[in-house]
PDB file of C-alpha atoms and ligand atoms in Angstrom:
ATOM      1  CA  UNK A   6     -48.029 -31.192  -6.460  1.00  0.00           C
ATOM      2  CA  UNK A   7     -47.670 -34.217  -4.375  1.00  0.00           C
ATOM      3  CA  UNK A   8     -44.698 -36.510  -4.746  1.00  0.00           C
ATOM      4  CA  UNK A   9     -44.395 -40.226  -5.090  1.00  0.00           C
ATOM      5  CA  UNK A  10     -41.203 -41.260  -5.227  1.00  0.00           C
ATOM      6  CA  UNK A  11     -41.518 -45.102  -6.326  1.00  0.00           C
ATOM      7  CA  UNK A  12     -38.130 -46.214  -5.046  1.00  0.00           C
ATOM      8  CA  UNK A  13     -37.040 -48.903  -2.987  1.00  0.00           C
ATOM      9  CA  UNK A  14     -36.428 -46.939   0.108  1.00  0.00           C
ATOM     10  CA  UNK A  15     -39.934 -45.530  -0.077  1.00  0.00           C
ATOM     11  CA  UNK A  16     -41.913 -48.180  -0.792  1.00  0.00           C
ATOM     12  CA  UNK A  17     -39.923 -51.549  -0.361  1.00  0.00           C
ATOM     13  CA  UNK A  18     -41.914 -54.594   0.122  1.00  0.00           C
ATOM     14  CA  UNK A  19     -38.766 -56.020   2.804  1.00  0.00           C
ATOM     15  CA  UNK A  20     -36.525 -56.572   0.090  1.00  0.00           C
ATOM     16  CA  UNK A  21     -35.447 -54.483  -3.352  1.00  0.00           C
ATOM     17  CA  UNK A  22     -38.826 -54.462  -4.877  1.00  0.00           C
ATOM     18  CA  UNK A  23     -41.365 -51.670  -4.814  1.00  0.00           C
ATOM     19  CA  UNK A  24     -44.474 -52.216  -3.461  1.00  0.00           C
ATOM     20  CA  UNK A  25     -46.929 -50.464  -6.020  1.00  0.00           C
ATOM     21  CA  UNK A  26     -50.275 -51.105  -4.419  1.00  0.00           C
ATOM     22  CA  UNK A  27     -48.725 -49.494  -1.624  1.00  0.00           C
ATOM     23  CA  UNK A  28     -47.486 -46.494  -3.784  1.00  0.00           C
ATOM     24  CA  UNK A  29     -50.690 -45.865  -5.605  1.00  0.00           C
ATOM     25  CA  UNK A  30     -52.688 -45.977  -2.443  1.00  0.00           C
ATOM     26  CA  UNK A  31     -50.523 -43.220  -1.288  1.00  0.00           C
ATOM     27  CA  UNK A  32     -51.464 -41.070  -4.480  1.00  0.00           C
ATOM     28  CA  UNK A  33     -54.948 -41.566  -4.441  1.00  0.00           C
ATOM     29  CA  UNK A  34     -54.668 -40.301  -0.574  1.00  0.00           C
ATOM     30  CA  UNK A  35     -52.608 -37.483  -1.725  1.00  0.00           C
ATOM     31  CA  UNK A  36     -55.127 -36.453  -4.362  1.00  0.00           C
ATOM     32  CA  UNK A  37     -58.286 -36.810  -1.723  1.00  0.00           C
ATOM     33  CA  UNK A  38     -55.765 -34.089   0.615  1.00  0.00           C
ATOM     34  CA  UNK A  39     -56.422 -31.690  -1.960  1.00  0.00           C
ATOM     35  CA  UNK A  40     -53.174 -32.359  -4.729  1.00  0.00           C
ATOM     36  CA  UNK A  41     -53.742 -31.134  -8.493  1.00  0.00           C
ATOM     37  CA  UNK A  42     -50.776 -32.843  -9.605  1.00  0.00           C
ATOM     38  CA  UNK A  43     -49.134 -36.232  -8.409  1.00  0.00           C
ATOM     39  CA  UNK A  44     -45.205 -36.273  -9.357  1.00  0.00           C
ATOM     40  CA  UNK A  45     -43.723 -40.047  -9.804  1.00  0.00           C
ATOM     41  CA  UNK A  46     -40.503 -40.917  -9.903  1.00  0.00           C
ATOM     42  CA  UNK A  47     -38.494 -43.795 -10.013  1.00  0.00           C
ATOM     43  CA  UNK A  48     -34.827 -42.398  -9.932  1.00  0.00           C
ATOM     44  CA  UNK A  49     -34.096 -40.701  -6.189  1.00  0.00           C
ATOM     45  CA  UNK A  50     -32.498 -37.279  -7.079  1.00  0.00           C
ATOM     46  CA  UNK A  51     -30.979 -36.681  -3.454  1.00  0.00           C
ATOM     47  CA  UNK A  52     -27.548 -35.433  -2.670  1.00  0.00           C
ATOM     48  CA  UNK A  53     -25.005 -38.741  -3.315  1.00  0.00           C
ATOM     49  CA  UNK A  54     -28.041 -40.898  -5.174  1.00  0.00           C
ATOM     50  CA  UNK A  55     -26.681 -43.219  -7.245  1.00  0.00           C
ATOM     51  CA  UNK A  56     -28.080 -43.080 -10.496  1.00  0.00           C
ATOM     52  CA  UNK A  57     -30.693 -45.978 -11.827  1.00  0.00           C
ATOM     53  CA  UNK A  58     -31.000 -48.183 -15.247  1.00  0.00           C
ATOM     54  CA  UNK A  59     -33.268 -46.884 -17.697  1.00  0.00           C
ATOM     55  CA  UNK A  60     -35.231 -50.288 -17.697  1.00  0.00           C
ATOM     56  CA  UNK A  61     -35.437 -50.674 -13.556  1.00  0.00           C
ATOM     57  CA  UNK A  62     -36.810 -46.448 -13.630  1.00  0.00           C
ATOM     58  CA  UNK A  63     -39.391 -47.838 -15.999  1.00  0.00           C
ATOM     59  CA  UNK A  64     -40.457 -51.276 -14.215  1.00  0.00           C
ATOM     60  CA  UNK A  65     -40.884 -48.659 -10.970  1.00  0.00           C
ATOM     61  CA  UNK A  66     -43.165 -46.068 -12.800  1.00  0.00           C
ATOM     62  CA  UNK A  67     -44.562 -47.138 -15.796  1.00  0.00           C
ATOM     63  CA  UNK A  68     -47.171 -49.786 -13.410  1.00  0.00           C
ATOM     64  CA  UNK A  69     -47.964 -47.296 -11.341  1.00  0.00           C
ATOM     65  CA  UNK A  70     -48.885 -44.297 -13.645  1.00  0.00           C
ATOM     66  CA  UNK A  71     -51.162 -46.487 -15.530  1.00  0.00           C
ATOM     67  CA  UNK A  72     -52.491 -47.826 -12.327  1.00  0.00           C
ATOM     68  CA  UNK A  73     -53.013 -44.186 -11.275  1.00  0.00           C
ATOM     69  CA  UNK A  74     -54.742 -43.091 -14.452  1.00  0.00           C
ATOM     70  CA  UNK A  75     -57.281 -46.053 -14.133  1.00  0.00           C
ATOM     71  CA  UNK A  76     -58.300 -44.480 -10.840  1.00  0.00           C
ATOM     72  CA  UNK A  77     -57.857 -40.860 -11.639  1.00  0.00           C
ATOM     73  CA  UNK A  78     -58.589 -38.049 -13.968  1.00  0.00           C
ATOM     74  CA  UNK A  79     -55.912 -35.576 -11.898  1.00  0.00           C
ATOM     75  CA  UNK A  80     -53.041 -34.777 -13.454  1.00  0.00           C
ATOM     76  CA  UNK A  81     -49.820 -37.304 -13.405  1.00  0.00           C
ATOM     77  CA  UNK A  82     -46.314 -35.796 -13.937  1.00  0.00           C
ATOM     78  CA  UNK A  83     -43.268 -37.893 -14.766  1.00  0.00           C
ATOM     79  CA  UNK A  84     -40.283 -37.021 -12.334  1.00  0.00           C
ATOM     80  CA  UNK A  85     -37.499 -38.036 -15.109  1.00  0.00           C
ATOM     81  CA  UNK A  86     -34.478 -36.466 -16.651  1.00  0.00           C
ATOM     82  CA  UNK A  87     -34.549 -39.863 -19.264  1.00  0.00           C
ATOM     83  CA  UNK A  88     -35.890 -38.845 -22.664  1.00  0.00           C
ATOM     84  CA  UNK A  89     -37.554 -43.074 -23.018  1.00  0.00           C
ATOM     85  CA  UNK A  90     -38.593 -42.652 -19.756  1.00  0.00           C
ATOM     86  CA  UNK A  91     -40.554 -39.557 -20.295  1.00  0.00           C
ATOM     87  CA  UNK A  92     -42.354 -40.787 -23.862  1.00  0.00           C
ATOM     88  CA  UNK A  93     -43.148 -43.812 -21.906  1.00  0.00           C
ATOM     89  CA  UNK A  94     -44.578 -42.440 -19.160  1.00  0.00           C
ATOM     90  CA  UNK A  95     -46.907 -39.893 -21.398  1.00  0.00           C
ATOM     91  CA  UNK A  96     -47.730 -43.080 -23.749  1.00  0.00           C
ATOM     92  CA  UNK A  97     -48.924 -45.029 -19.955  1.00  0.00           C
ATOM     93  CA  UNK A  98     -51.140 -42.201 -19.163  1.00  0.00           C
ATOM     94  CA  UNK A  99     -48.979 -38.872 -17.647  1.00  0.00           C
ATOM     95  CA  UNK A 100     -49.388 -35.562 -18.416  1.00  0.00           C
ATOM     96  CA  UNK A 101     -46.409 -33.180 -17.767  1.00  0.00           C
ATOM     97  CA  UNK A 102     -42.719 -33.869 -17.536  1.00  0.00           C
ATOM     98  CA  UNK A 103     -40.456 -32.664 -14.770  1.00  0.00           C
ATOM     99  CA  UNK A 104     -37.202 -32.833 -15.554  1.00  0.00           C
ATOM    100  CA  UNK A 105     -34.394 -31.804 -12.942  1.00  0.00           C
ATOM    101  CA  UNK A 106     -31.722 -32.040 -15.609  1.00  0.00           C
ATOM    102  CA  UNK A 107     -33.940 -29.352 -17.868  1.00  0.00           C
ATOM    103  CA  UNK A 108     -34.337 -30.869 -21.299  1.00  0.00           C
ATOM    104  CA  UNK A 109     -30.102 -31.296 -21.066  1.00  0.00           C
ATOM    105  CA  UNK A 110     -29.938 -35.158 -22.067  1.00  0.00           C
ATOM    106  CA  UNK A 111     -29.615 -35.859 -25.452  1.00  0.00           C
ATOM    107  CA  UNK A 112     -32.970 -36.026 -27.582  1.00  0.00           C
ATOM    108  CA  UNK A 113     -34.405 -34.740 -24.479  1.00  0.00           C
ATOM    109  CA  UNK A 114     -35.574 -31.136 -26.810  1.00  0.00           C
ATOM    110  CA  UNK A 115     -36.810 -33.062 -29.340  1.00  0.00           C
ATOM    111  CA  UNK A 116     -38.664 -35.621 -27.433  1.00  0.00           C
ATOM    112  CA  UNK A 117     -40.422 -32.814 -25.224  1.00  0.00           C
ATOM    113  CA  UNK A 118     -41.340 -31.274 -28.614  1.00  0.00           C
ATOM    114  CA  UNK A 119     -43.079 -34.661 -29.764  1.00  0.00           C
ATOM    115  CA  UNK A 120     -44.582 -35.164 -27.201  1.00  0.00           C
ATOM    116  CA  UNK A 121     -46.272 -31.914 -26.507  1.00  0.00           C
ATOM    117  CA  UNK A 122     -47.153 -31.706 -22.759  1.00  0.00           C
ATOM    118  CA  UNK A 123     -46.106 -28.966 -20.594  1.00  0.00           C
ATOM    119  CA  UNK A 124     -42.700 -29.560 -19.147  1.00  0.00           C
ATOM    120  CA  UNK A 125     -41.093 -28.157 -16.282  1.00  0.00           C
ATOM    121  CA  UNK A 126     -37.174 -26.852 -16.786  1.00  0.00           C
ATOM    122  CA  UNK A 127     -35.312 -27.203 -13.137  1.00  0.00           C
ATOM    123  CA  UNK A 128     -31.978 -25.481 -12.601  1.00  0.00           C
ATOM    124  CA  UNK A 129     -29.464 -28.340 -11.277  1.00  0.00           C
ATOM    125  CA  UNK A 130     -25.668 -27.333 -11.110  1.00  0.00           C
ATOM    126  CA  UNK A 131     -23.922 -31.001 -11.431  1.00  0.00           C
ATOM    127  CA  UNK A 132     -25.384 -34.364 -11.041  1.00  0.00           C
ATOM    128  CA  UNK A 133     -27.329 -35.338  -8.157  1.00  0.00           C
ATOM    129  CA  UNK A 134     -24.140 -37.532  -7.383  1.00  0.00           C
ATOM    130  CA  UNK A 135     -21.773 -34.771  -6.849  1.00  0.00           C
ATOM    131  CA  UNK A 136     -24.164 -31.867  -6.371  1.00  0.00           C
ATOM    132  CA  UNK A 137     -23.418 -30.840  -2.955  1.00  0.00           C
ATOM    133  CA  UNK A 138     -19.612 -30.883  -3.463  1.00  0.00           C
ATOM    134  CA  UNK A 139     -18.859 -27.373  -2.788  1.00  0.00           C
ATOM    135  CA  UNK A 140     -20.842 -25.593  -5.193  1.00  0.00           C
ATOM    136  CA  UNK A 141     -20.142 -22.174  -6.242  1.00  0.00           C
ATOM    137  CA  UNK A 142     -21.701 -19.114  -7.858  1.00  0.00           C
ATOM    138  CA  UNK A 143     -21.098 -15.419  -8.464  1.00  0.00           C
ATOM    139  CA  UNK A 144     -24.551 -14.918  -8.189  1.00  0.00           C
ATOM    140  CA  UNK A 145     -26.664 -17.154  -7.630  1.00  0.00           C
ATOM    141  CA  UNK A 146     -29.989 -15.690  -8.494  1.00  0.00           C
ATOM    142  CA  UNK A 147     -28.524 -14.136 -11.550  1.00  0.00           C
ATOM    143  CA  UNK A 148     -27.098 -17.378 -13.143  1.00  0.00           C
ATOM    144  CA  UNK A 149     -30.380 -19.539 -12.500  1.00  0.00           C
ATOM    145  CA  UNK A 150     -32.157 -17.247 -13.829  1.00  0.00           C
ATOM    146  CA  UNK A 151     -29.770 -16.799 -16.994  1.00  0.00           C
ATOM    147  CA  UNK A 152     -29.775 -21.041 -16.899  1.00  0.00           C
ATOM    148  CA  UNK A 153     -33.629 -21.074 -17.032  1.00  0.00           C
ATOM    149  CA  UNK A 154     -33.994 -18.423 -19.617  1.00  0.00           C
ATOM    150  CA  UNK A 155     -31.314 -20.251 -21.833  1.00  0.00           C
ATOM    151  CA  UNK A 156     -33.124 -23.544 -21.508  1.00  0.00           C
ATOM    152  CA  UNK A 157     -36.988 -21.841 -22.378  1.00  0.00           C
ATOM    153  CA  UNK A 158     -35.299 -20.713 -25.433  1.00  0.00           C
ATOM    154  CA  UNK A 159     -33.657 -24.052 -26.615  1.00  0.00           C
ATOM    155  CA  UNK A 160     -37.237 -25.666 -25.660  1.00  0.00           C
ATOM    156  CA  UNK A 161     -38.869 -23.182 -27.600  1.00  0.00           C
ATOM    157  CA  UNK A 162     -36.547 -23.462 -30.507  1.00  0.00           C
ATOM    158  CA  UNK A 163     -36.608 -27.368 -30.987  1.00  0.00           C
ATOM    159  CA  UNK A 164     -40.681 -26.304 -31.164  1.00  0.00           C
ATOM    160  CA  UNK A 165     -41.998 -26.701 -27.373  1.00  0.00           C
ATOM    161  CA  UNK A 166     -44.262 -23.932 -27.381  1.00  0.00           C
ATOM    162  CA  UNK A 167     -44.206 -21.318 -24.679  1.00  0.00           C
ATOM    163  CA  UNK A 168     -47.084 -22.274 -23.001  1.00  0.00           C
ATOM    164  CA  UNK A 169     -45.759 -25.701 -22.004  1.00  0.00           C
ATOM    165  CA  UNK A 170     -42.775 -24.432 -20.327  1.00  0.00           C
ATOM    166  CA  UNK A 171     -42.500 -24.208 -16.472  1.00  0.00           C
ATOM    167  CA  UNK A 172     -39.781 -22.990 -14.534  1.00  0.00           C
ATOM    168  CA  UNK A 173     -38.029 -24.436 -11.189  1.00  0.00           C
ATOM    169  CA  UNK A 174     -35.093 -22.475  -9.227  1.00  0.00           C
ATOM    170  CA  UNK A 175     -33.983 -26.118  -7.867  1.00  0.00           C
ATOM    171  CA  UNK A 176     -34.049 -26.043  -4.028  1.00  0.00           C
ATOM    172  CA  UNK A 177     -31.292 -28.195  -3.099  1.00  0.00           C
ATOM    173  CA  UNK A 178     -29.749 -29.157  -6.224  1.00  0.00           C
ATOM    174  CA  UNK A 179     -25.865 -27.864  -6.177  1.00  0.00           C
ATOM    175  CA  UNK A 180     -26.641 -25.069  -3.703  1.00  0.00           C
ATOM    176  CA  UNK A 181     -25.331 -24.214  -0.387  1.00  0.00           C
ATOM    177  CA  UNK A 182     -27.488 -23.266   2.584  1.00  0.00           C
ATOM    178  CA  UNK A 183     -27.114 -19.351   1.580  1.00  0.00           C
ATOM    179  CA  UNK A 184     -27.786 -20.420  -1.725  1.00  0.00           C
ATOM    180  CA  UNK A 185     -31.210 -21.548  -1.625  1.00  0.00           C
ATOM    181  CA  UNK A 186     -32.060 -18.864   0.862  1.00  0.00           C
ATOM    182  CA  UNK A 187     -30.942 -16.072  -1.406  1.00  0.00           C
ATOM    183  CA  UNK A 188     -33.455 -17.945  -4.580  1.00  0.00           C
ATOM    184  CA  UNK A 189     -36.425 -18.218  -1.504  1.00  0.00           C
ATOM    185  CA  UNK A 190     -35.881 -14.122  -0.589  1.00  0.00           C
ATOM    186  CA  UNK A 191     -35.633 -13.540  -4.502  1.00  0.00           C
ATOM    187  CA  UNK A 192     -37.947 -16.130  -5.719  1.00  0.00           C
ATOM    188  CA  UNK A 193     -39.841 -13.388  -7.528  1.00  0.00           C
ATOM    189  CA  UNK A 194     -36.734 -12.582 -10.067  1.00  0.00           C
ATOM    190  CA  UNK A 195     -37.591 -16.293 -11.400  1.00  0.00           C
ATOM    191  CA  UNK A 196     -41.342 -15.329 -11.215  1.00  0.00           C
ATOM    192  CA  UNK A 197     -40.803 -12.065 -13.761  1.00  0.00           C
ATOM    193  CA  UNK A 198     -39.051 -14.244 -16.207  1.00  0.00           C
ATOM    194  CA  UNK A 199     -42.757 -14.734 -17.566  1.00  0.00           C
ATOM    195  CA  UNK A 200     -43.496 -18.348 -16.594  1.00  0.00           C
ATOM    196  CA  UNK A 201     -45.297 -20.611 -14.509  1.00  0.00           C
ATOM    197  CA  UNK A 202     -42.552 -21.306 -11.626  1.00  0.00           C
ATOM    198  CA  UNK A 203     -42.697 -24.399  -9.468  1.00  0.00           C
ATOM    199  CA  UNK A 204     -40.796 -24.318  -6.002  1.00  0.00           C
ATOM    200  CA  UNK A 205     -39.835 -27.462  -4.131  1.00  0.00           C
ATOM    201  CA  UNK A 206     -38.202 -27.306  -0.701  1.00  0.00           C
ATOM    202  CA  UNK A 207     -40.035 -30.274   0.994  1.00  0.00           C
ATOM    203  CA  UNK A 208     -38.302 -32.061   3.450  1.00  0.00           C
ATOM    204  CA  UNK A 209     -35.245 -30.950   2.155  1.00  0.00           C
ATOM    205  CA  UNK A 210     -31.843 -30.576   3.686  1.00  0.00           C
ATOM    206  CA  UNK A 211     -31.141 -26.597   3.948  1.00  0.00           C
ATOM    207  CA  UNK A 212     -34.270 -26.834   6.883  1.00  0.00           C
ATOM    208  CA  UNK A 213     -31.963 -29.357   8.915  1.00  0.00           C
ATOM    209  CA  UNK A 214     -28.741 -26.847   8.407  1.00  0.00           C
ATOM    210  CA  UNK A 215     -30.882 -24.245   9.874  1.00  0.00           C
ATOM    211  CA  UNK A 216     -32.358 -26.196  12.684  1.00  0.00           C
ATOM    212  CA  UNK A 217     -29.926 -28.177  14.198  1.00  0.00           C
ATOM    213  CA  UNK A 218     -29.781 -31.365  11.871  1.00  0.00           C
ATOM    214  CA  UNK A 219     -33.867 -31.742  12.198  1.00  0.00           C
ATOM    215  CA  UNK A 220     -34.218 -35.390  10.709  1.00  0.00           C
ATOM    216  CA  UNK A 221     -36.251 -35.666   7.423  1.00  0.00           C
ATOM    217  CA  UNK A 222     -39.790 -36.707   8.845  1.00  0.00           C
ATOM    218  CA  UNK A 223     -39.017 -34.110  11.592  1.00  0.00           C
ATOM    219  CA  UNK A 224     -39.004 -30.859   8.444  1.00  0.00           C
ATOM    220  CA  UNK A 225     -42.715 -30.107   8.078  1.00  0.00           C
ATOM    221  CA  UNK A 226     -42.439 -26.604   9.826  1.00  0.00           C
ATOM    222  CA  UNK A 227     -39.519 -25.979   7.815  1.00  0.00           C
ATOM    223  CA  UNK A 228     -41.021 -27.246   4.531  1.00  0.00           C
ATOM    224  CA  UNK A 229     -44.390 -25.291   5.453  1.00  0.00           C
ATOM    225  CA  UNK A 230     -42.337 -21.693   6.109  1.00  0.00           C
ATOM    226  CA  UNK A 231     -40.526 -22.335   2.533  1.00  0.00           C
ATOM    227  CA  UNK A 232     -43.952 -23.590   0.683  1.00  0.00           C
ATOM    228  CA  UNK A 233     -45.524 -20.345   2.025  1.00  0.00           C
ATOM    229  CA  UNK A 234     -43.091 -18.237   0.797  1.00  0.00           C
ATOM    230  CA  UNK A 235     -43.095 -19.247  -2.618  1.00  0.00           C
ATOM    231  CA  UNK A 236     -46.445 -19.250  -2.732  1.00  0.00           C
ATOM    232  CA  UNK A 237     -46.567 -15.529  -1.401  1.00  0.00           C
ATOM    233  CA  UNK A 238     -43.681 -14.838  -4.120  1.00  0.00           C
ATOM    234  CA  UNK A 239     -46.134 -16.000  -6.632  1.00  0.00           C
ATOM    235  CA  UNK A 240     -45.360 -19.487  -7.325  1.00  0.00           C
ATOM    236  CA  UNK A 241     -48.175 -21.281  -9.339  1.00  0.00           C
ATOM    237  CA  UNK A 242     -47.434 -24.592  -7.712  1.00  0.00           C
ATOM    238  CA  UNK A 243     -45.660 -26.109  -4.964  1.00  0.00           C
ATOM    239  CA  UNK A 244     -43.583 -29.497  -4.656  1.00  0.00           C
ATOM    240  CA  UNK A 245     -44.516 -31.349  -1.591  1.00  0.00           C
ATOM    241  CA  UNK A 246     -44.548 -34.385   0.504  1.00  0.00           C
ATOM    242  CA  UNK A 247     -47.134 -33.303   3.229  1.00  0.00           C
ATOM    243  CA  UNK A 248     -49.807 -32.322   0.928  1.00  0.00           C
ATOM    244  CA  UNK A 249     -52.910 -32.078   3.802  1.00  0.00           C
ATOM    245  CA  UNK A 250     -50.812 -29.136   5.915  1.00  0.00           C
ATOM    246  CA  UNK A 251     -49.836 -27.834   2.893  1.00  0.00           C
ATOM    247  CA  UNK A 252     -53.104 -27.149   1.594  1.00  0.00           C
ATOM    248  CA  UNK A 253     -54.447 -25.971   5.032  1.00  0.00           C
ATOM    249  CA  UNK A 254     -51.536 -23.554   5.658  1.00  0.00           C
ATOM    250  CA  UNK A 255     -51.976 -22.543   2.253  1.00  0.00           C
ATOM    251  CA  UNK A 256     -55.939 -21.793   2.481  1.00  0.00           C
ATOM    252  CA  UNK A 257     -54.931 -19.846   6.217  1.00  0.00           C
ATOM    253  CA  UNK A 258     -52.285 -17.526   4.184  1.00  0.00           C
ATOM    254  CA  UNK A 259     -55.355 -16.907   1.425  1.00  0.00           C
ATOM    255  CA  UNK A 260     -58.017 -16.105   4.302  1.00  0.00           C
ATOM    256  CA  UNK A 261     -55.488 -13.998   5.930  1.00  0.00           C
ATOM    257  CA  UNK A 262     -54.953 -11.988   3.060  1.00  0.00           C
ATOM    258  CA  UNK A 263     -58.308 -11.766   1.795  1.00  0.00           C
ATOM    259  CA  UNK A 264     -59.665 -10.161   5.356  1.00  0.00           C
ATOM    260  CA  UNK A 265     -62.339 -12.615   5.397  1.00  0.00           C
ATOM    261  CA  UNK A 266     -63.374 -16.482   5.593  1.00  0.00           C
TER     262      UNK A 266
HETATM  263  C1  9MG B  21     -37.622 -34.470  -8.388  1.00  0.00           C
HETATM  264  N1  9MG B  21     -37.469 -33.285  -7.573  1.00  0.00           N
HETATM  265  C2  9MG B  21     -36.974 -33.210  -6.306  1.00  0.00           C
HETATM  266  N2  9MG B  21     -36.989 -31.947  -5.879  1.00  0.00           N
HETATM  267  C3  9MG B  21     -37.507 -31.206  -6.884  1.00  0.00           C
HETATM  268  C4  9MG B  21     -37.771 -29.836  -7.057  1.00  0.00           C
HETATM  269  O1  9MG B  21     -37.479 -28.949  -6.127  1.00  0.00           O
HETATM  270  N3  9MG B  21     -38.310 -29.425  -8.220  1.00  0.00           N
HETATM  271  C5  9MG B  21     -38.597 -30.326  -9.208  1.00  0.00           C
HETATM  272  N4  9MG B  21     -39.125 -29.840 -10.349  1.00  0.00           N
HETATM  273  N5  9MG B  21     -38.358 -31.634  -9.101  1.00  0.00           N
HETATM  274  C6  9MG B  21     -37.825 -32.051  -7.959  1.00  0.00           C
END
């Protein structure tokens, strides 16, 4: 899964507006490096982002999923926790919904019902706001797995069916350093809950704690040791920025354990 984030700070044209041409190009390139999925999202969901009106989230994606699906058959998925956001999205041309706040917001159940595409359920203690505010658990594998398991249900129950349902451990989101490293070493106790799991550690900022405040574009070996891991864990997809060393690393860690080219 490749990610677009259409904000501002990604893709500014000099001022506050996105450039979509810009954006879209970058999708298309992303789906040539070998991506199945392209993730767009309007709303950043890093530590301290402040949050964005519904209308602005959907003047940044809406253009550029429909521009996408004019170009593309791949698969589009919607990077929203907004229910509108979401149905618009689908009704412009996307296929799955990722939501980092886990079908939580309100109609968000019966919207994902409605609008029957697979969705994918990330654990997120807090708001992306406050997140990183000294977040605690007893255990932390033990309670996003219990979180996940509690939000399948509830999607199942409001009549998402079971099929549709991806889970996330949510790198990052509300978790210290030790944290996330104790979901990467256990990744596979979200793995035997019974459904598809999707890891994202990209770029993120547990790779700079480890290695001496590496900037963000400077967190592809970091980024590449976490994507391998998952995928080794049995993740069925992984969240990434760099999708053209993912996809190499990822074919060298197949070859390597098949023996053979
Ligand atoms: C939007 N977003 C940022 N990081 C993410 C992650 O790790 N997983 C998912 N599902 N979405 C993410």
């Amino acid at each position: 899964m490749g990610v677009l984030n259409v904000t501002p700070d990604s893709f500014s044209d000099g001022g506050d507006f996105v450039d979509r041409a810009a954006a879209v190009e970058r999708g298309l390139e992303m789906l040539r490096n070998g991506a199945d999925v392209i993730d767009v999202g309007g709303e950043s969901t890093r530590p301290g982002a402040d949050p964005v009106p519904e209308d602005e989230e959907l003047r940044r994606v809406v253009p550029v999923i429909k521009a996408l699906r004019e170009r593309s058959a791949a698969r589009i998925s919607i990077d929203s926790f907004k229910p509108a956001v979401a149905r618009a999205a689908v009704e412009a041309g996307a296929d799955i919904w990722n939501d980092v706040r886990a079908l939580q917001e309100p109609g968000a159940l019966e919207t994902a019902a409605e609008l029957g595409v697979p969705v994918i359920l990330m654990h997120m203690s807090g708001s992306p706001k406050t997140m990183q505010d000294k977040p605690q658990y007893e255990d932390v594998v033990g309670e996003v797995c219990d979180f996940l398991t509690e939000r399948a249900d509830l999607a199942m129950a409001a009549g998402v069916t079971a099929d549709s349902i991806w889970l996330d451990p949510g790198i990052g989101f509300g978790k210290t350093l030790d944290h996330n490293l104790a979901l990467m070493r256990d990744l596979d106790q979200v793995i035997r809950l019974g459904y598809p799991v999707l890891f994202g550690a990209s770029r993120k900022r547990f790779i700079a704690a480890i290695d001496d405040g590496a900037h963000e574009m400077e967190r592809l070996g970091g980024s590449l040791a976490a994507a391998m891991r998952a995928a080794q864990a049995g993740a069925a997809m992984v969240r990434v920025h760099d999708v053209r060393m993912t996809m190499q690393a990822l074919k060298v860690q197949a070859a390597i354990k098949r023996g053979k080219s």
